[in-house]
């Protein structure tokens, strides 16, 4: 019994630690939907691009660390023309944006496959130490990735609540017509917000590169779980998205003690379905 409790506790904490990386991706997804009404089906592939670029940049420079800064900035800047020339005509039309971003997703995957190939690669952990956790030598890098995720989430919160630009973003999310009426450049806000959301997904990919195998389809699993998180947390609800990311990641970790990982994910999907039935706007919606 004690061994079972230790195993459950370990898997729950492991899920929570991974949940901070998932939260980065899901918060970017929720931010984009909340301000533009875009259902970004390519968000998982942006995560994948972040991991691939971390692999490439690490090989070129011989160090993983520059990727933490360079890759999110590069991906965020590259996302701006996608928002301007592909998605802007369809903003506020979720079904249409789903079709458009599915096309973007296929393009990203196929270009990545052609350029980098389909063989999975591993990025070595840039810091190698272990932490004793319920009798297991736990990877210190995973804890480091979670801490970095916490710092980034805190910076996002400070940016949204303690800066003028953050106030403009929240105003555009909550009252877009009023924001336009008082002179806020909502067009610029939407473009920059899309870049921030894409940069967050890429940053999550950089952090995940030493944890998961890097290959052109690695975003498929992440985008599914991120959508579950956003739906359970409440569409456009950033605080709810964060709580849902940690809670669902921990629950899935515990379920993996008793079921195969694929069956644990099915149970998480069923949980999402129950939330949609009884709380269509998410567990944490007002």
Backbone as JSON, one array per atom type, in Angstrom:
{
  "sequence": "XXXXXXXXXXXXXXXXXXXXXXXXXXXXXXXXXXXXXXXXXXXXXXXXXXXXXXXXXXXXXXXXXXXXXXXXXXXXXXXXXXXXXXXXXXXXXXXXXXXXXXXXXXXXXXXXXXXXXXXXXXXXXXXXXXXXXXXXXXXXXXXXXXXXXXXXXXXXXXXXXXXXXXXXXXXXXXXXXXXXXXXXXXXXXXXXXXXXXXXXXXXXXXXXXXXXXXXXXXXXXXXXXXXXXXXXXXXXXXXXXXXXXXXXXXXXXXXXXXXXXXXXXXXXXXXXXXXXXXXXXXXXXX",
  "N": [[0.83, -1.21, 0.0], [1.92, 1.24, 0.83], [3.87, 1.51, -1.13], [2.26, 1.83, -3.39], [0.97, 4.27, -2.82], [3.19, 5.94, -2.81], [3.98, 5.71, -5.48], [1.74, 6.77, -6.8], [1.81, 9.39, -5.79], [4.29, 10.22, -6.79], [3.81, 10.11, -9.59], [1.79, 11.97, -9.81], [3.07, 14.37, -9.04], [5.02, 14.43, -11.03], [3.37, 14.81, -13.22], [2.33, 17.35, -12.61], [4.67, 18.89, -12.77], [5.33, 18.63, -15.53], [3.05, 19.85, -16.35], [3.43, 22.62, -16.12], [4.91, 23.26, -18.37], [3.08, 22.52, -20.34], [1.16, 24.4, -19.67], [2.29, 26.82, -20.58], [2.03, 26.51, -23.36], [-0.74, 26.12, -23.65], [-1.71, 28.5, -22.56], [-0.81, 30.38, -24.43], [-2.37, 29.52, -26.6], [-4.96, 29.98, -25.56], [-4.83, 32.73, -25.18], [-4.62, 33.7, -27.79], [-7.08, 32.82, -28.84], [-8.84, 34.18, -27.14], [-8.46, 36.9, -27.72], [-8.66, 37.15, -30.47], [-10.42, 35.3, -31.46], [-9.49, 33.1, -32.81], [-9.12, 29.76, -33.59], [-6.45, 28.02, -33.22], [-5.17, 25.6, -34.92], [-2.64, 25.01, -35.67], [-1.0, 25.36, -33.55], [0.29, 23.38, -32.05], [2.21, 22.59, -33.88], [3.78, 24.83, -34.0], [4.89, 24.66, -31.5], [6.38, 22.35, -32.0], [8.18, 23.36, -33.94], [9.63, 25.08, -32.32], [11.02, 23.21, -30.73], [12.51, 21.86, -32.71], [14.09, 23.93, -33.77], [15.54, 24.52, -31.48], [17.06, 22.21, -31.32], [18.58, 22.45, -33.7], [19.86, 24.95, -33.39], [21.26, 24.49, -31.05], [23.06, 22.58, -32.0], [24.53, 24.1, -33.83], [25.64, 26.19, -32.31], [26.69, 24.9, -30.19], [25.62, 25.04, -27.69], [22.79, 24.89, -25.58], [21.47, 26.99, -24.35], [21.22, 29.64, -25.65], [19.02, 29.2, -27.32], [16.75, 29.44, -25.76], [16.16, 32.12, -25.71], [16.5, 33.12, -28.34], [14.92, 31.49, -30.09], [12.04, 31.7, -29.31], [11.71, 34.48, -29.84], [12.32, 34.63, -32.59], [10.37, 32.9, -33.72], [8.04, 34.2, -32.86], [8.23, 36.63, -34.27], [8.17, 35.69, -36.91], [5.58, 34.75, -36.94], [3.98, 36.96, -37.24], [3.47, 37.88, -40.01], [1.88, 35.69, -40.78], [-0.42, 35.97, -39.23], [-1.25, 38.45, -40.24], [-1.59, 38.2, -43.09], [-2.84, 35.76, -43.57], [-4.66, 34.91, -41.5], [-6.02, 37.14, -40.48], [-8.28, 38.06, -42.09], [-10.21, 36.27, -41.27], [-10.64, 36.44, -38.59], [-12.42, 36.04, -35.54], [-14.09, 34.16, -36.53], [-14.42, 31.18, -35.69], [-14.71, 28.51, -36.83], [-13.9, 28.84, -39.49], [-11.27, 29.72, -39.1], [-10.21, 27.43, -38.01], [-10.06, 25.71, -40.25], [-8.28, 27.19, -41.84], [-5.95, 27.27, -40.23], [-5.41, 24.57, -40.0], [-4.49, 24.07, -42.55], [-2.14, 25.65, -42.46], [-0.83, 24.17, -40.52], [-0.33, 21.68, -41.86], [1.44, 22.61, -43.81], [3.64, 23.51, -42.26], [4.42, 21.07, -41.07], [5.13, 19.49, -43.32], [7.15, 20.99, -44.55], [9.04, 20.95, -42.49], [9.52, 18.2, -42.43], [10.68, 17.81, -44.97], [12.99, 19.38, -44.79], [14.35, 18.68, -42.4], [13.98, 15.99, -42.1], [12.42, 12.82, -41.11], [13.28, 11.39, -38.96], [13.36, 10.74, -35.48], [14.98, 12.8, -33.02], [17.19, 13.37, -30.25], [17.69, 15.79, -27.71], [20.29, 16.54, -25.64], [20.12, 16.83, -22.11], [20.71, 20.03, -20.84], [21.55, 20.63, -18.3], [22.62, 18.38, -15.91], [21.55, 16.68, -13.36], [20.22, 15.01, -10.49], [17.26, 14.65, -8.47], [16.21, 13.36, -5.43], [13.14, 11.76, -5.29], [10.5, 10.45, -3.82], [11.93, 8.07, -3.56], [13.01, 7.81, -6.06], [15.45, 8.68, -8.5], [15.09, 11.63, -9.7], [14.87, 13.55, -12.71], [16.7, 16.48, -12.74], [16.59, 18.46, -14.66], [13.95, 18.5, -15.55], [12.63, 19.64, -13.37], [13.88, 22.1, -13.43], [12.88, 23.04, -15.92], [10.19, 23.3, -15.24], [10.36, 25.34, -13.32], [11.31, 27.47, -14.88], [9.09, 27.67, -16.54], [7.2, 28.55, -14.64], [8.28, 31.06, -14.03], [8.0, 32.37, -16.51], [5.21, 32.35, -16.81], [4.54, 33.95, -14.65], [5.73, 36.35, -15.51], [4.13, 36.84, -17.74], [1.67, 37.29, -16.47], [2.29, 39.59, -14.98], [2.85, 41.3, -17.09], [0.34, 41.51, -18.29], [-1.18, 42.7, -16.3], [0.18, 44.77, -15.11], [1.24, 46.57, -16.88], [0.87, 49.13, -19.4], [0.49, 48.21, -22.02], [-0.4, 45.64, -21.49], [-2.85, 46.21, -20.32], [-4.15, 47.25, -22.54], [-4.3, 44.93, -24.07], [-6.0, 43.32, -22.48], [-8.26, 44.92, -22.52], [-8.91, 44.81, -25.23], [-9.51, 42.11, -25.42], [-11.78, 41.88, -23.77], [-13.6, 44.02, -24.3], [-13.76, 44.75, -27.27], [-14.95, 46.58, -29.12], [-15.31, 48.89, -27.57], [-12.63, 49.36, -26.92], [-11.62, 50.04, -29.46], [-13.1, 52.38, -29.81], [-12.03, 54.16, -27.94], [-9.58, 54.7, -28.93], [-7.52, 52.77, -28.92], [-5.11, 50.92, -30.65], [-6.25, 48.37, -31.95], [-5.7, 46.61, -34.0], [-2.91, 46.43, -34.1], [-2.55, 45.41, -31.52], [-3.74, 42.88, -31.74], [-2.07, 41.65, -33.63], [0.45, 41.64, -32.31], [-0.21, 40.16, -30.05], [-0.8, 37.68, -31.18], [1.76, 37.02, -32.03], [3.02, 36.86, -29.52], [1.63, 34.68, -28.39], [2.4, 32.64, -30.19], [5.15, 32.7, -29.74], [5.22, 31.82, -27.07], [4.37, 29.16, -27.37], [6.5, 28.18, -28.89], [8.56, 28.58, -27.06], [7.81, 26.75, -25.1], [8.3, 24.48, -26.63], [11.09, 24.57, -26.87], [11.84, 24.19, -24.18], [10.82, 21.63, -23.88], [12.33, 20.08, -25.58], [14.7, 18.68, -24.55], [13.36, 16.76, -23.12], [11.45, 15.25, -24.52], [11.39, 13.24, -27.53], [12.47, 14.77, -30.51], [10.74, 15.46, -33.35], [8.94, 15.73, -36.49], [6.21, 15.35, -36.05], [5.68, 15.74, -33.42], [4.08, 17.65, -32.25], [1.42, 16.89, -32.38], [0.29, 15.38, -30.25], [0.56, 17.21, -28.18], [-1.02, 19.41, -28.97], [-3.57, 18.34, -28.86], [-3.88, 17.79, -26.08], [-3.57, 20.37, -25.12], [-5.8, 21.69, -26.16], [-7.78, 20.34, -24.75], [-7.17, 21.25, -22.18], [-7.65, 24.03, -22.48], [-10.39, 24.05, -23.07], [-11.51, 22.87, -20.78], [-10.59, 24.66, -18.85], [-11.82, 26.99, -19.68], [-12.68, 28.9, -22.42], [-10.54, 31.4, -23.47], [-10.08, 32.13, -20.85], [-7.55, 32.86, -18.91], [-6.5, 32.38, -16.31], [-8.06, 30.18, -15.56], [-7.17, 28.39, -17.51], [-4.5, 27.94, -16.74], [-4.84, 26.68, -14.22], [-6.3, 24.42, -15.04], [-4.4, 23.18, -16.7], [-2.4, 22.33, -14.9], [-3.92, 20.74, -13.15], [-5.13, 18.74, -14.84], [-2.86, 17.59, -15.99], [-1.65, 16.47, -13.72], [-3.69, 14.68, -12.95], [-3.76, 12.98, -15.19], [-1.23, 11.87, -14.94], [-1.57, 10.33, -12.61], [-3.56, 8.57, -13.5], [-2.09, 7.09, -15.3], [-0.81, 5.3, -13.72], [-2.59, 3.27, -13.32], [-3.65, 2.65, -15.81], [-2.91, 2.11, -19.34], [-0.98, 4.6, -21.1], [-2.37, 5.61, -23.4], [-5.0, 4.92, -22.82], [-5.35, 6.38, -20.51], [-5.33, 8.96, -21.58], [-7.67, 8.84, -23.07], [-9.55, 8.71, -21.0], [-9.17, 11.26, -19.93], [-10.15, 12.73, -22.06], [-12.82, 11.96, -21.91], [-13.47, 13.13, -19.49], [-13.25, 15.8, -20.26], [-15.42, 15.87, -22.02], [-17.54, 15.56, -20.24], [-17.32, 17.95, -18.85], [-17.93, 19.75, -20.9], [-20.59, 19.09, -21.32], [-21.86, 19.71, -18.85], [-20.74, 22.12, -18.02], [-20.54, 24.19, -20.25], [-18.96, 26.45, -20.83], [-16.61, 25.96, -19.56], [-14.86, 24.89, -16.58], [-13.99, 27.0, -14.98], [-15.15, 29.31, -15.8], [-16.81, 32.49, -15.58]],
  "CA": [[0.0, 0.0, 0.0], [2.8, 2.41, 0.87], [4.5, 1.63, -2.45], [1.26, 2.36, -4.31], [0.79, 5.69, -2.5], [4.4, 6.64, -3.28], [3.94, 5.74, -6.94], [0.71, 7.73, -7.18], [2.32, 10.72, -5.46], [5.36, 10.54, -7.74], [3.24, 10.37, -10.91], [1.03, 13.23, -9.73], [4.03, 15.47, -9.06], [5.62, 14.45, -12.36], [2.37, 15.43, -14.09], [2.29, 18.78, -12.29], [5.89, 19.51, -13.31], [5.12, 18.74, -16.97], [1.91, 20.75, -16.55], [3.87, 24.01, -16.28], [5.28, 23.41, -19.77], [1.8, 22.51, -21.06], [0.49, 25.67, -19.39], [2.83, 27.82, -21.5], [1.45, 26.29, -24.68], [-2.19, 26.33, -23.58], [-1.97, 29.93, -22.32], [-0.68, 31.03, -25.73], [-3.55, 29.14, -27.37], [-6.1, 30.67, -24.98], [-4.66, 34.16, -25.42], [-4.94, 33.94, -29.2], [-8.53, 32.68, -29.02], [-9.55, 35.2, -26.38], [-8.36, 38.25, -28.29], [-8.93, 37.18, -31.9], [-11.39, 34.29, -31.87], [-8.82, 32.17, -33.72], [-8.84, 28.42, -33.09], [-5.18, 27.8, -33.91], [-4.84, 24.18, -35.0], [-1.2, 24.89, -35.94], [-0.26, 25.74, -32.35], [1.18, 22.27, -31.71], [3.33, 22.58, -34.82], [4.67, 25.91, -33.57], [5.62, 24.01, -30.41], [7.35, 21.46, -32.64], [9.2, 24.19, -34.55], [10.49, 25.53, -31.23], [11.91, 22.11, -30.35], [13.42, 21.59, -33.82], [15.06, 25.02, -33.83], [16.44, 24.35, -30.34], [17.99, 21.15, -31.73], [19.48, 22.97, -34.73], [20.68, 26.03, -32.83], [22.19, 23.87, -30.12], [24.12, 21.95, -32.77], [25.36, 25.12, -34.47], [26.35, 27.01, -31.33], [27.29, 24.05, -29.17], [25.01, 25.34, -26.39], [21.32, 24.9, -25.6], [20.89, 28.15, -23.68], [20.76, 30.73, -26.52], [17.73, 28.87, -27.92], [15.66, 29.89, -24.87], [15.86, 33.51, -26.03], [16.46, 33.36, -29.79], [13.83, 30.77, -30.78], [10.73, 32.35, -29.14], [11.68, 35.76, -30.55], [12.29, 34.36, -34.02], [9.06, 32.34, -34.08], [7.05, 35.25, -32.66], [8.33, 37.58, -35.38], [7.72, 35.0, -38.12], [4.13, 34.55, -36.85], [3.26, 38.2, -37.54], [2.87, 37.87, -41.35], [0.83, 34.67, -40.84], [-1.64, 36.6, -38.71], [-1.66, 39.58, -41.08], [-1.96, 37.87, -44.45], [-3.62, 34.52, -43.68], [-5.71, 34.73, -40.51], [-6.78, 38.34, -40.13], [-9.61, 38.15, -42.71], [-11.15, 35.3, -40.68], [-10.69, 36.59, -37.13], [-13.78, 36.05, -35.01], [-14.84, 33.07, -37.18], [-13.64, 30.02, -35.22], [-14.7, 27.36, -37.75], [-13.06, 29.18, -40.65], [-9.87, 29.75, -38.69], [-9.78, 26.04, -37.85], [-9.68, 25.21, -41.57], [-7.09, 27.92, -42.28], [-4.77, 26.87, -39.45], [-5.08, 23.18, -40.37], [-3.63, 24.21, -43.73], [-0.84, 26.12, -41.98], [-0.23, 23.03, -39.81], [0.21, 20.75, -42.86], [2.6, 23.23, -44.45], [4.75, 23.47, -41.31], [4.86, 19.69, -40.92], [5.77, 18.97, -44.53], [8.42, 21.71, -44.73], [9.96, 20.4, -41.49], [9.89, 16.85, -42.87], [11.58, 17.91, -46.11], [14.26, 20.02, -44.44], [15.04, 18.03, -41.27], [13.77, 14.55, -42.13], [11.4, 12.31, -40.2], [13.88, 10.59, -37.88], [13.36, 11.44, -34.19], [16.27, 13.16, -32.44], [17.18, 13.72, -28.82], [18.53, 16.89, -27.26], [20.81, 16.19, -24.32], [19.77, 17.78, -21.05], [21.81, 20.97, -20.68], [22.04, 20.48, -16.92], [22.39, 16.99, -15.57], [21.6, 16.32, -11.95], [18.99, 14.34, -10.1], [16.66, 15.0, -7.19], [15.48, 12.21, -4.89], [11.7, 12.03, -5.2], [9.81, 9.2, -3.49], [12.82, 6.94, -3.8], [13.43, 7.77, -7.47], [16.37, 9.76, -8.89], [14.28, 12.38, -10.67], [15.65, 14.46, -13.54], [16.73, 17.87, -12.3], [16.22, 19.36, -15.75], [12.48, 18.64, -15.57], [12.29, 20.62, -12.34], [14.34, 23.38, -13.97], [11.93, 23.46, -16.95], [8.98, 23.76, -14.55], [10.65, 26.63, -12.69], [11.33, 28.45, -15.97], [7.69, 27.86, -16.92], [6.56, 29.39, -13.61], [8.78, 32.43, -14.21], [7.38, 32.93, -17.73], [3.79, 32.59, -16.53], [4.5, 35.13, -13.78], [6.01, 37.52, -16.35], [2.92, 37.09, -18.53], [0.66, 37.89, -15.58], [2.73, 40.96, -14.7], [2.69, 42.07, -18.31], [-1.08, 41.77, -18.56], [-1.84, 43.43, -15.22], [0.99, 45.86, -14.56], [1.77, 47.43, -17.95], [-0.16, 49.75, -20.24], [0.21, 47.33, -23.14], [-1.22, 44.55, -20.97], [-4.21, 46.74, -20.16], [-4.73, 47.32, -23.89], [-4.62, 43.56, -24.47], [-7.2, 42.88, -21.76], [-9.4, 45.7, -23.03], [-9.26, 44.27, -26.55], [-10.13, 40.81, -25.19], [-13.06, 41.95, -23.07], [-14.5, 44.98, -24.94], [-13.04, 45.21, -28.46], [-15.56, 47.77, -29.71], [-14.98, 50.02, -26.7], [-11.21, 49.61, -27.09], [-11.51, 50.79, -30.7], [-13.71, 53.7, -29.66], [-11.19, 55.06, -27.13], [-8.34, 54.98, -29.64], [-6.52, 51.71, -28.85], [-4.82, 50.32, -31.95], [-6.55, 46.95, -31.73], [-5.05, 45.84, -35.06], [-1.56, 46.16, -33.61], [-2.67, 44.54, -30.34], [-4.02, 41.51, -32.19], [-0.87, 41.1, -34.28], [1.48, 41.39, -31.29], [-0.7, 39.08, -29.19], [-0.59, 36.42, -31.91], [3.19, 36.75, -31.95], [3.32, 36.42, -28.15], [1.11, 33.32, -28.24], [3.27, 31.72, -30.94], [6.43, 32.65, -29.03], [5.06, 30.98, -25.89], [4.36, 27.76, -27.81], [7.88, 27.84, -29.28], [9.34, 28.5, -25.83], [7.49, 25.44, -24.55], [9.0, 23.48, -27.43], [12.51, 24.6, -26.49], [11.95, 23.54, -22.87], [10.48, 20.2, -23.99], [13.26, 19.37, -26.47], [15.51, 17.67, -23.86], [12.49, 15.83, -22.39], [10.79, 14.37, -25.49], [12.04, 13.11, -28.82], [12.14, 15.87, -31.41], [10.46, 15.07, -34.73], [8.01, 16.65, -37.13], [4.83, 15.12, -35.62], [5.61, 15.77, -31.95], [3.07, 18.61, -31.8], [0.06, 16.35, -32.46], [-0.18, 15.02, -28.91], [0.52, 18.41, -27.35], [-2.15, 20.27, -29.34], [-4.77, 17.7, -28.34], [-3.97, 18.01, -24.64], [-3.72, 21.81, -24.89], [-7.2, 22.03, -26.4], [-8.53, 19.84, -23.59], [-6.9, 22.19, -21.08], [-8.32, 25.31, -22.74], [-11.84, 23.84, -22.97], [-11.85, 22.65, -19.37], [-10.33, 25.9, -18.11], [-12.69, 28.07, -20.14], [-12.1, 29.56, -23.58], [-10.12, 32.76, -23.21], [-9.88, 32.34, -19.42], [-6.14, 32.52, -18.72], [-6.32, 31.78, -14.98], [-8.65, 28.84, -15.63], [-6.3, 27.57, -18.34], [-3.35, 27.55, -15.92], [-5.29, 25.69, -13.22], [-6.67, 23.2, -15.75], [-3.18, 22.54, -17.18], [-1.75, 21.63, -13.78], [-4.83, 19.72, -12.63], [-5.29, 17.64, -15.78], [-1.57, 16.9, -16.12], [-1.51, 15.65, -12.52], [-4.67, 13.58, -13.01], [-3.32, 12.02, -16.2], [-0.11, 11.14, -14.37], [-2.11, 9.32, -11.69], [-4.27, 7.55, -14.3], [-1.1, 6.23, -15.95], [-0.44, 4.25, -12.77], [-3.57, 2.18, -13.4], [-4.02, 2.37, -17.2], [-1.94, 2.45, -20.36], [-1.04, 6.05, -21.38], [-3.41, 5.95, -24.37], [-6.28, 4.82, -22.13], [-5.42, 7.53, -19.6], [-5.72, 10.12, -22.39], [-9.1, 8.67, -23.39], [-10.3, 9.1, -19.81], [-9.1, 12.72, -19.86], [-11.1, 13.2, -23.07], [-14.17, 11.77, -21.35], [-13.63, 14.19, -18.48], [-13.53, 17.03, -21.0], [-16.78, 15.77, -22.54], [-18.45, 15.84, -19.12], [-17.26, 19.39, -18.59], [-18.66, 20.42, -21.97], [-22.02, 18.85, -21.12], [-22.41, 20.36, -17.65], [-20.21, 23.49, -17.93], [-20.09, 24.42, -21.64], [-17.95, 27.5, -20.91], [-15.45, 25.56, -18.79], [-15.03, 24.81, -15.12], [-13.6, 28.21, -14.28], [-15.76, 30.48, -16.41], [-17.64, 33.27, -14.66]],
  "C": [[0.86, 1.26, 0.0], [3.49, 2.63, -0.47], [3.53, 2.23, -3.46], [1.05, 3.86, -4.09], [1.99, 6.5, -2.99], [4.4, 6.77, -4.8], [2.92, 6.77, -7.43], [1.19, 9.16, -6.94], [3.39, 11.16, -6.45], [4.77, 10.91, -9.1], [2.45, 11.67, -10.93], [1.98, 14.43, -9.8], [4.72, 15.58, -10.42], [4.66, 15.11, -13.35], [2.28, 16.93, -13.86], [3.49, 19.51, -12.9], [5.79, 19.67, -14.82], [3.98, 19.72, -17.28], [2.31, 22.19, -16.71], [4.35, 24.27, -17.71], [4.02, 23.44, -20.63], [1.07, 23.83, -20.87], [0.98, 26.78, -20.31], [2.15, 27.72, -22.87], [-0.04, 26.62, -24.67], [-2.53, 27.8, -23.33], [-1.81, 30.72, -23.62], [-1.88, 30.76, -26.6], [-4.79, 29.9, -26.89], [-6.04, 32.17, -25.24], [-5.05, 34.52, -26.85], [-6.45, 33.83, -29.43], [-9.27, 33.83, -28.34], [-9.54, 36.55, -27.04], [-8.76, 38.3, -29.76], [-10.0, 36.19, -32.35], [-10.82, 33.29, -32.85], [-8.6, 30.84, -33.01], [-7.6, 27.93, -33.85], [-4.79, 26.33, -33.88], [-3.35, 23.95, -35.29], [-0.36, 25.15, -34.7], [0.71, 24.63, -31.91], [2.39, 22.2, -32.62], [4.29, 23.73, -34.55], [5.52, 25.43, -32.39], [6.72, 23.12, -30.98], [8.5, 22.24, -33.27], [10.17, 24.71, -33.49], [11.49, 24.45, -30.83], [12.94, 21.83, -31.44], [14.5, 22.67, -33.91], [16.03, 24.97, -32.64], [17.49, 23.28, -30.65], [19.03, 21.69, -32.7], [20.42, 24.02, -34.15], [21.7, 25.48, -31.84], [23.35, 23.2, -30.83], [25.08, 22.96, -33.39], [26.23, 25.86, -33.47], [27.05, 26.18, -30.26], [26.74, 24.3, -27.78], [23.5, 25.42, -26.56], [20.76, 26.26, -25.2], [20.47, 29.29, -24.6], [19.38, 30.47, -27.13], [16.57, 29.36, -27.07], [15.25, 31.32, -25.18], [15.62, 33.69, -27.53], [15.22, 32.74, -30.43], [12.46, 31.4, -30.55], [10.62, 33.69, -29.86], [11.55, 35.56, -32.05], [10.92, 33.85, -34.46], [7.97, 33.4, -33.92], [7.04, 36.25, -33.79], [7.81, 36.94, -36.68], [6.2, 34.77, -38.12], [3.35, 35.78, -37.28], [2.69, 38.22, -38.96], [1.79, 36.81, -41.52], [-0.49, 35.25, -40.34], [-2.15, 37.66, -39.68], [-2.23, 39.13, -42.41], [-2.82, 36.63, -44.59], [-4.83, 34.52, -42.76], [-6.57, 35.96, -40.26], [-8.15, 38.42, -40.82], [-10.67, 37.26, -42.05], [-11.25, 35.42, -39.17], [-12.13, 36.71, -36.65], [-14.66, 34.98, -35.63], [-14.13, 31.76, -36.86], [-13.58, 28.87, -36.2], [-13.82, 27.63, -38.96], [-11.59, 29.19, -40.28], [-9.34, 28.35, -38.43], [-9.28, 25.48, -39.18], [-8.38, 25.87, -42.03], [-5.84, 27.44, -41.54], [-4.43, 25.4, -39.63], [-4.18, 23.18, -41.6], [-2.23, 24.67, -43.35], [-0.1, 24.98, -41.29], [0.4, 22.05, -40.79], [1.46, 21.31, -43.51], [3.82, 23.16, -43.53], [5.31, 22.05, -41.18], [5.65, 19.22, -42.14], [7.1, 19.68, -44.81], [9.46, 21.18, -43.74], [10.44, 19.01, -41.89], [10.9, 16.91, -44.02], [12.96, 18.42, -45.7], [15.05, 19.2, -43.42], [14.86, 16.51, -41.24], [12.78, 14.1, -41.07], [11.95, 11.5, -39.05], [13.86, 11.36, -36.56], [14.79, 11.68, -33.69], [16.1, 13.47, -30.96], [18.12, 14.89, -28.58], [19.0, 16.54, -25.85], [20.43, 17.26, -23.3], [20.95, 18.71, -20.79], [22.38, 21.01, -19.26], [21.67, 19.08, -16.46], [22.64, 16.77, -14.08], [20.26, 15.69, -11.6], [18.55, 14.8, -8.71], [15.95, 13.76, -6.65], [14.01, 12.54, -4.68], [10.98, 10.69, -5.03], [10.65, 7.99, -3.88], [13.32, 6.82, -5.22], [14.38, 8.93, -7.72], [15.72, 10.52, -10.04], [15.14, 13.39, -11.42], [15.57, 15.9, -13.04], [16.33, 18.83, -13.39], [14.7, 19.56, -15.81], [12.03, 19.67, -14.54], [12.7, 22.02, -12.81], [13.36, 23.91, -15.01], [10.64, 23.97, -16.31], [9.19, 25.13, -13.92], [10.68, 27.74, -13.75], [9.91, 28.73, -16.45], [6.96, 28.76, -15.94], [6.98, 30.85, -13.78], [8.12, 33.09, -15.42], [5.9, 33.23, -17.51], [3.64, 33.82, -15.63], [4.77, 36.4, -14.57], [4.81, 37.86, -17.23], [1.87, 37.78, -17.69], [1.03, 39.34, -15.28], [2.54, 41.85, -15.93], [1.26, 42.44, -18.59], [-1.72, 42.68, -17.52], [-1.08, 44.64, -14.71], [1.62, 46.76, -15.63], [0.61, 48.0, -18.76], [-0.52, 48.85, -21.41], [-0.66, 46.15, -22.71], [-2.67, 44.98, -20.77], [-4.9, 46.83, -21.51], [-5.13, 45.92, -24.38], [-5.91, 43.09, -23.79], [-8.43, 43.65, -22.22], [-9.86, 45.17, -24.38], [-9.92, 42.9, -26.42], [-11.56, 40.95, -24.7], [-14.06, 42.87, -23.77], [-13.85, 45.54, -26.2], [-13.63, 46.47, -29.09], [-15.23, 49.01, -28.89], [-13.49, 50.38, -26.83], [-10.95, 50.4, -28.38], [-11.99, 52.22, -30.53], [-12.82, 54.66, -28.89], [-9.79, 55.22, -27.72], [-7.25, 53.94, -29.52], [-6.34, 51.1, -30.24], [-5.0, 48.81, -31.84], [-5.93, 46.07, -32.82], [-3.64, 45.46, -34.64], [-1.6, 45.21, -32.42], [-2.88, 43.1, -30.76], [-2.77, 40.88, -32.81], [0.19, 40.73, -33.25], [1.07, 40.23, -30.4], [-0.53, 37.73, -29.88], [0.88, 36.03, -31.87], [3.6, 36.25, -30.57], [2.85, 34.99, -27.94], [1.97, 32.3, -28.96], [4.63, 31.58, -30.25], [6.36, 31.78, -27.79], [5.05, 29.5, -26.26], [5.77, 27.31, -28.18], [8.77, 27.71, -28.05], [9.08, 27.17, -25.12], [8.18, 24.33, -25.3], [10.48, 23.41, -27.1], [12.7, 23.88, -25.16], [11.72, 22.03, -22.97], [11.48, 19.41, -24.8], [14.15, 18.35, -25.74], [14.68, 16.61, -23.12], [11.86, 14.8, -23.33], [11.59, 14.3, -26.78], [11.54, 14.2, -29.76], [11.94, 15.31, -32.81], [9.23, 15.82, -35.22], [6.54, 16.46, -36.71], [4.66, 15.24, -34.1], [4.55, 16.74, -31.43], [1.66, 18.05, -31.74], [-0.5, 16.03, -31.08], [-0.35, 16.25, -28.04], [-0.68, 19.28, -27.68], [-3.46, 19.66, -28.83], [-4.94, 18.0, -26.86], [-4.18, 19.49, -24.34], [-5.16, 22.25, -25.13], [-8.09, 21.53, -25.26], [-8.4, 20.81, -22.42], [-7.69, 23.49, -21.27], [-9.83, 25.16, -22.59], [-12.26, 23.66, -21.53], [-11.67, 23.94, -18.56], [-11.26, 27.04, -18.47], [-12.03, 28.84, -21.26], [-11.79, 31.02, -23.27], [-9.87, 33.09, -21.76], [-8.45, 31.9, -19.07], [-5.88, 31.86, -17.37], [-6.88, 30.36, -14.96], [-7.8, 27.89, -16.44], [-5.1, 27.08, -17.54], [-3.74, 26.47, -14.93], [-5.61, 24.36, -13.9], [-5.43, 22.46, -16.25], [-2.51, 21.73, -16.07], [-2.62, 20.48, -13.29], [-4.91, 18.51, -13.55], [-3.99, 16.88, -15.99], [-1.32, 15.99, -14.92], [-2.43, 14.46, -12.54], [-4.23, 12.53, -14.03], [-2.13, 11.21, -15.69], [-0.57, 10.02, -13.44], [-2.8, 8.21, -12.47], [-3.29, 6.59, -14.97], [-0.57, 5.15, -15.01], [-1.33, 3.03, -12.96], [-3.91, 1.77, -14.84], [-2.83, 2.65, -18.12], [-2.07, 3.94, -20.69], [-2.14, 6.43, -22.36], [-4.79, 5.89, -23.73], [-6.46, 5.96, -21.13], [-5.85, 8.78, -20.35], [-7.19, 10.04, -22.78], [-9.95, 9.09, -22.2], [-10.29, 10.61, -19.62], [-10.06, 13.34, -20.88], [-12.54, 13.06, -22.58], [-14.46, 12.81, -20.28], [-13.95, 15.51, -19.16], [-14.95, 17.02, -21.53], [-17.8, 16.06, -21.44], [-18.48, 17.32, -18.79], [-18.06, 20.15, -19.63], [-20.16, 20.26, -21.78], [-22.57, 19.69, -19.98], [-21.92, 21.8, -17.47], [-19.67, 23.87, -19.3], [-19.01, 25.5, -21.76], [-16.69, 27.19, -20.08], [-15.69, 25.61, -17.29], [-14.84, 26.15, -14.42], [-14.15, 29.48, -14.94], [-16.67, 31.18, -15.4], [-19.11, 32.94, -14.89]]
}
